[in-house]
Coordinates of N, CA and C in Angstrom, one line a residue:
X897 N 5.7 13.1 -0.2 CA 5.1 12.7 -1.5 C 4.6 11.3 -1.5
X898 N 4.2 10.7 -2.6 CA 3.6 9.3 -2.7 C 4.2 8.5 -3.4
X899 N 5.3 7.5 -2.7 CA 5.6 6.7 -3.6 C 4.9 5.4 -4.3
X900 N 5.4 5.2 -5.2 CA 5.2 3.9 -5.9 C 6.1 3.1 -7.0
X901 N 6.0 2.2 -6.7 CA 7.1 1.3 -7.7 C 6.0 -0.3 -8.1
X902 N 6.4 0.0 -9.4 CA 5.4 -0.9 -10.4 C 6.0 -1.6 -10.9
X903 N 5.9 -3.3 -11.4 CA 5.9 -3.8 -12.6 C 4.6 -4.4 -12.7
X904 N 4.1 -5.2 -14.0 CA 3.1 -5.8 -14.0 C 2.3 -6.6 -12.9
X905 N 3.0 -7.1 -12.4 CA 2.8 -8.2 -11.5 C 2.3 -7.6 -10.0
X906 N 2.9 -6.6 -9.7 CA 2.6 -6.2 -8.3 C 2.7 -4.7 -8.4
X907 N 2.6 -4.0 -7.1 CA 2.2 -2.8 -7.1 C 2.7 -2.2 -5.8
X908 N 3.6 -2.0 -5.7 CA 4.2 -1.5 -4.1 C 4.0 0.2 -3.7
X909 N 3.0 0.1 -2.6 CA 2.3 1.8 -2.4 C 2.8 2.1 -1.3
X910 N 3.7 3.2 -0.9 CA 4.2 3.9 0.1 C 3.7 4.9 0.7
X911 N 2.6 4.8 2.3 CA 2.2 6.1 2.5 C 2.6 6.5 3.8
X912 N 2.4 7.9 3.8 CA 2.9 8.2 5.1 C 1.7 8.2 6.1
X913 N 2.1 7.3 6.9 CA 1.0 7.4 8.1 C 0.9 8.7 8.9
X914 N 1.6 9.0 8.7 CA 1.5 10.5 10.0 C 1.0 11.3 9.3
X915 N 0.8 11.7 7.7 CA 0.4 12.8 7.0 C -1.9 12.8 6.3
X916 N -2.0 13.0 7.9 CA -3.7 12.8 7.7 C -4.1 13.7 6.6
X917 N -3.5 14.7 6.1 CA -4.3 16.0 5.4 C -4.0 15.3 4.2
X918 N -2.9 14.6 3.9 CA -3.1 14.4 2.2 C -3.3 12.2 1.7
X919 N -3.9 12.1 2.6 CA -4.3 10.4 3.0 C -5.4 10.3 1.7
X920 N -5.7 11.3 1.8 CA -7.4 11.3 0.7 C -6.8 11.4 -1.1
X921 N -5.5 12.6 -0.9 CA -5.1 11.9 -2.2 C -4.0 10.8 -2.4
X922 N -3.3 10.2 -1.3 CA -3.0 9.2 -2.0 C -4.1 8.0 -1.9
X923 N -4.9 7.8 -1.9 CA -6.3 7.0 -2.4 C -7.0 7.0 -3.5
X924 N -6.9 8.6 -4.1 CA -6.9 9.2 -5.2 C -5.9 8.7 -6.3
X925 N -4.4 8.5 -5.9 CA -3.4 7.9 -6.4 C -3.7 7.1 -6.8
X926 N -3.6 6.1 -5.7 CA -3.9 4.7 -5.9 C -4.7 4.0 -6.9
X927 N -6.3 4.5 -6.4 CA -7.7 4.1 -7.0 C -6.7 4.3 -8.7
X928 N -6.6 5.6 -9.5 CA -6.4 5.6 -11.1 C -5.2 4.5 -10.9
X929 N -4.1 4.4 -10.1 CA -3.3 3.2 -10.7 C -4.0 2.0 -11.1
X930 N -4.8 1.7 -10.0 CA -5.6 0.3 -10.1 C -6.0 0.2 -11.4
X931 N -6.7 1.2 -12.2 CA -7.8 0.8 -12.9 C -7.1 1.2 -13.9
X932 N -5.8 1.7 -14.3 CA -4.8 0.9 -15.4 C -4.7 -0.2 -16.0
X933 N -4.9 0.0 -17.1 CA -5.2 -1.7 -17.8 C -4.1 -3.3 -17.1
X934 N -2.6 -2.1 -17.7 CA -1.2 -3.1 -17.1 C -1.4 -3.4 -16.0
X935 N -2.3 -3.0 -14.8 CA -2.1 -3.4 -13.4 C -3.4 -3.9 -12.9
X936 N -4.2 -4.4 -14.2 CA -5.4 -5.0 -13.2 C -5.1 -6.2 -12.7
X937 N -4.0 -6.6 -12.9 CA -3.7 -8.2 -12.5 C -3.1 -8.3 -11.4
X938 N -2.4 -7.0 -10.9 CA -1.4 -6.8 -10.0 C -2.1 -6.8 -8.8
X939 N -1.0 -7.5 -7.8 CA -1.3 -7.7 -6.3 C -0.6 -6.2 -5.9
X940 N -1.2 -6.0 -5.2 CA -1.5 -4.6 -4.2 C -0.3 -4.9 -2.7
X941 N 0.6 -4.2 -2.8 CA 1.6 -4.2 -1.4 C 1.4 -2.9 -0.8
X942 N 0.7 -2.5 0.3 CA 0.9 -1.0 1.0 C 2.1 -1.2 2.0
X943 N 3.1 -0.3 1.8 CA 3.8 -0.2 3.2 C 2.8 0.7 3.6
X944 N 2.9 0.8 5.4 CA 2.3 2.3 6.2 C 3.4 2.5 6.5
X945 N 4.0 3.5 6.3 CA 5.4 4.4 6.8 C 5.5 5.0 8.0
X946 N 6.3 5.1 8.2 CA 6.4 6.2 9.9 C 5.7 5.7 10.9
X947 N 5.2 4.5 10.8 CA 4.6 3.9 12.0 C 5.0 4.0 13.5
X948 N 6.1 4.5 13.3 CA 6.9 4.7 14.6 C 6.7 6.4 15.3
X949 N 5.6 6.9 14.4 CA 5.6 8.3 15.1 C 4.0 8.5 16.0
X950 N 4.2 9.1 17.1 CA 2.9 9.4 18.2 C 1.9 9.3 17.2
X951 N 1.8 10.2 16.7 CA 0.3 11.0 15.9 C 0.4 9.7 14.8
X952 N 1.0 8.8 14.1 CA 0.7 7.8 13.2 C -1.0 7.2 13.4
X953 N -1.8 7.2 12.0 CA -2.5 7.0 11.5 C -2.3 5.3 11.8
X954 N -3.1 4.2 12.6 CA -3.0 2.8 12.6 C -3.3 2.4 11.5
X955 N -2.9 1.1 11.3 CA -3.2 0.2 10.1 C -4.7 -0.2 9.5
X956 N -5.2 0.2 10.6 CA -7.0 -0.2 10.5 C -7.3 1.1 9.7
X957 N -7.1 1.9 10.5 CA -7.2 3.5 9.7 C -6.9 3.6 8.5
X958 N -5.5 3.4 8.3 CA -5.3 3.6 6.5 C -5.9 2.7 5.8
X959 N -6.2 1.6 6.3 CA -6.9 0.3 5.2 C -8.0 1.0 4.9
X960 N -9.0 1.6 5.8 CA -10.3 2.1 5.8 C -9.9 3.8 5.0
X961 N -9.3 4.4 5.3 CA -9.2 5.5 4.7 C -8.3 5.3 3.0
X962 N -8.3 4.2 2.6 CA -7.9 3.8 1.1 C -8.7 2.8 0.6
X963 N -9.8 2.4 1.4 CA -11.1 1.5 1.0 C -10.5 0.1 0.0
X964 N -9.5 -0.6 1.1 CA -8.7 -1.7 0.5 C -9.7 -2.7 0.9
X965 N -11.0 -3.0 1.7 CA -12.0 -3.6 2.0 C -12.7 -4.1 0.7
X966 N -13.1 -2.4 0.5 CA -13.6 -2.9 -1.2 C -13.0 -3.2 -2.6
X967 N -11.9 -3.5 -2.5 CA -10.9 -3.9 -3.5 C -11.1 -5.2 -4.1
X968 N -11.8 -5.4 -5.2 CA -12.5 -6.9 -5.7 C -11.5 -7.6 -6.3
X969 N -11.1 -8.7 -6.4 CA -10.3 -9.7 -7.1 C -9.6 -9.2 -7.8
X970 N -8.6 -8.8 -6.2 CA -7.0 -8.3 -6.5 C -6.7 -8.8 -4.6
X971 N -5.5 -9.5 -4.5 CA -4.9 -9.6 -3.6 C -4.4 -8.3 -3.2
X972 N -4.3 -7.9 -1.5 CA -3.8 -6.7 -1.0 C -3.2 -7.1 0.3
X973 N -2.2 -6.2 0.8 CA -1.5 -6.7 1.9 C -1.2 -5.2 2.6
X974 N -1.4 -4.7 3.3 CA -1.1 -3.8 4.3 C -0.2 -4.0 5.0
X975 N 1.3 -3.5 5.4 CA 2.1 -3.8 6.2 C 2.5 -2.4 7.0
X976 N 2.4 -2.7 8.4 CA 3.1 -1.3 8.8 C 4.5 -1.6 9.3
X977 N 5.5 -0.2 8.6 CA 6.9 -0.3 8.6 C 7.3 1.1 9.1
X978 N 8.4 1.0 9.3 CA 9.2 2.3 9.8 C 10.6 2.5 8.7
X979 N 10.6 3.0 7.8 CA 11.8 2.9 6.8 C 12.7 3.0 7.4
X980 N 13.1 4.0 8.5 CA 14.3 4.3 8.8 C 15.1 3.3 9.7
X981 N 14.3 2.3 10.1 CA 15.0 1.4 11.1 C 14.8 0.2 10.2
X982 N 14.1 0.1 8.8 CA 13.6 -1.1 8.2 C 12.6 -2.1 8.6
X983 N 12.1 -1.9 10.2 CA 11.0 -2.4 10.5 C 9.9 -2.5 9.5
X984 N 9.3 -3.9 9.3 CA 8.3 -3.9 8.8 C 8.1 -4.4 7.1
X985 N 9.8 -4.0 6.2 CA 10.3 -4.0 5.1 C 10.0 -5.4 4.4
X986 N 11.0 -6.1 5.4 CA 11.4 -7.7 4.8 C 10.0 -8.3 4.6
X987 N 9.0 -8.0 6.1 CA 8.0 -9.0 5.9 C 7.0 -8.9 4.7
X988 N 7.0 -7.7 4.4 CA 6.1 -6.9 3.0 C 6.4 -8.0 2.1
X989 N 7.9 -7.7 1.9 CA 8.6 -7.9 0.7 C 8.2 -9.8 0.5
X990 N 8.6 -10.3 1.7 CA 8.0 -11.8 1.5 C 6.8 -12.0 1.4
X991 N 5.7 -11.1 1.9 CA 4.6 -11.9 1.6 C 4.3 -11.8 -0.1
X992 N 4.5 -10.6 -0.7 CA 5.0 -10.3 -2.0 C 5.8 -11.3 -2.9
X993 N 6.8 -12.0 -2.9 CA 7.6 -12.9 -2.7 C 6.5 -14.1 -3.2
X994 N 6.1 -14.4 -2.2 CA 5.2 -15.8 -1.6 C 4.3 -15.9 -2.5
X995 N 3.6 -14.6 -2.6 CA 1.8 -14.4 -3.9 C 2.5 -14.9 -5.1
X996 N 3.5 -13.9 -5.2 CA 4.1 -13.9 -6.9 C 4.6 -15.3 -7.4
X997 N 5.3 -16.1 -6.5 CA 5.9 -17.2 -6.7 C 4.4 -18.7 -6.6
X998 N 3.7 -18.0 -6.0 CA 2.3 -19.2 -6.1 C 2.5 -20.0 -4.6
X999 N 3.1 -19.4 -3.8 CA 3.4 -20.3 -2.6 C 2.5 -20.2 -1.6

């Protein structure tokens, strides 16, 4: 499935890197979150999930297959993580952290 967890401020997108067939809709997801009134202010956090598997989708890939390139005046951060070992987690979370706080 596609997670997400919102407050105003930020936007934390969970996708599975390994799952190529449904990559198109969570972009689909994403794209109507964005253009939510409450979240046009919000900085953009992607975990890429499952990074740890053969067949994983790279980071270059999902950026480009969720068209975070064209994302106009909104901060975005791509991080690739592996949930189950927590790789990847902490650094998200601080750079997150860092925007929100003005640092």
């Amino acid at each position: 499935g596609i997670n997400a967890e919102y407050g105003t401020q930020s936007l934390i997108f969970v996708v599975d890197s390994n799952d190529r067939e449904r990559v198109n809709e969570a972009n689909e997801e994403l794209q109507k979150m964005l253009n939510e009134d409450e979240l046009r202010d919000s900085v953009l956090l992607i975990f890429a999930n499952k990074q740890d598997l053969p067949n994983a989708m790279s980071v270059a890939e999902i950026t480009d297959k969720l068209g975070l390139h064209s994302l106009r005046n909104r901060k975005w951060y791509i991080q690739s993580t592996c949930a189950t070992s927590g790789d990847g987690l902490y650094e998200g979370l601080d750079w997150l952290s860092n925007v929100l706080s003005g640092s």
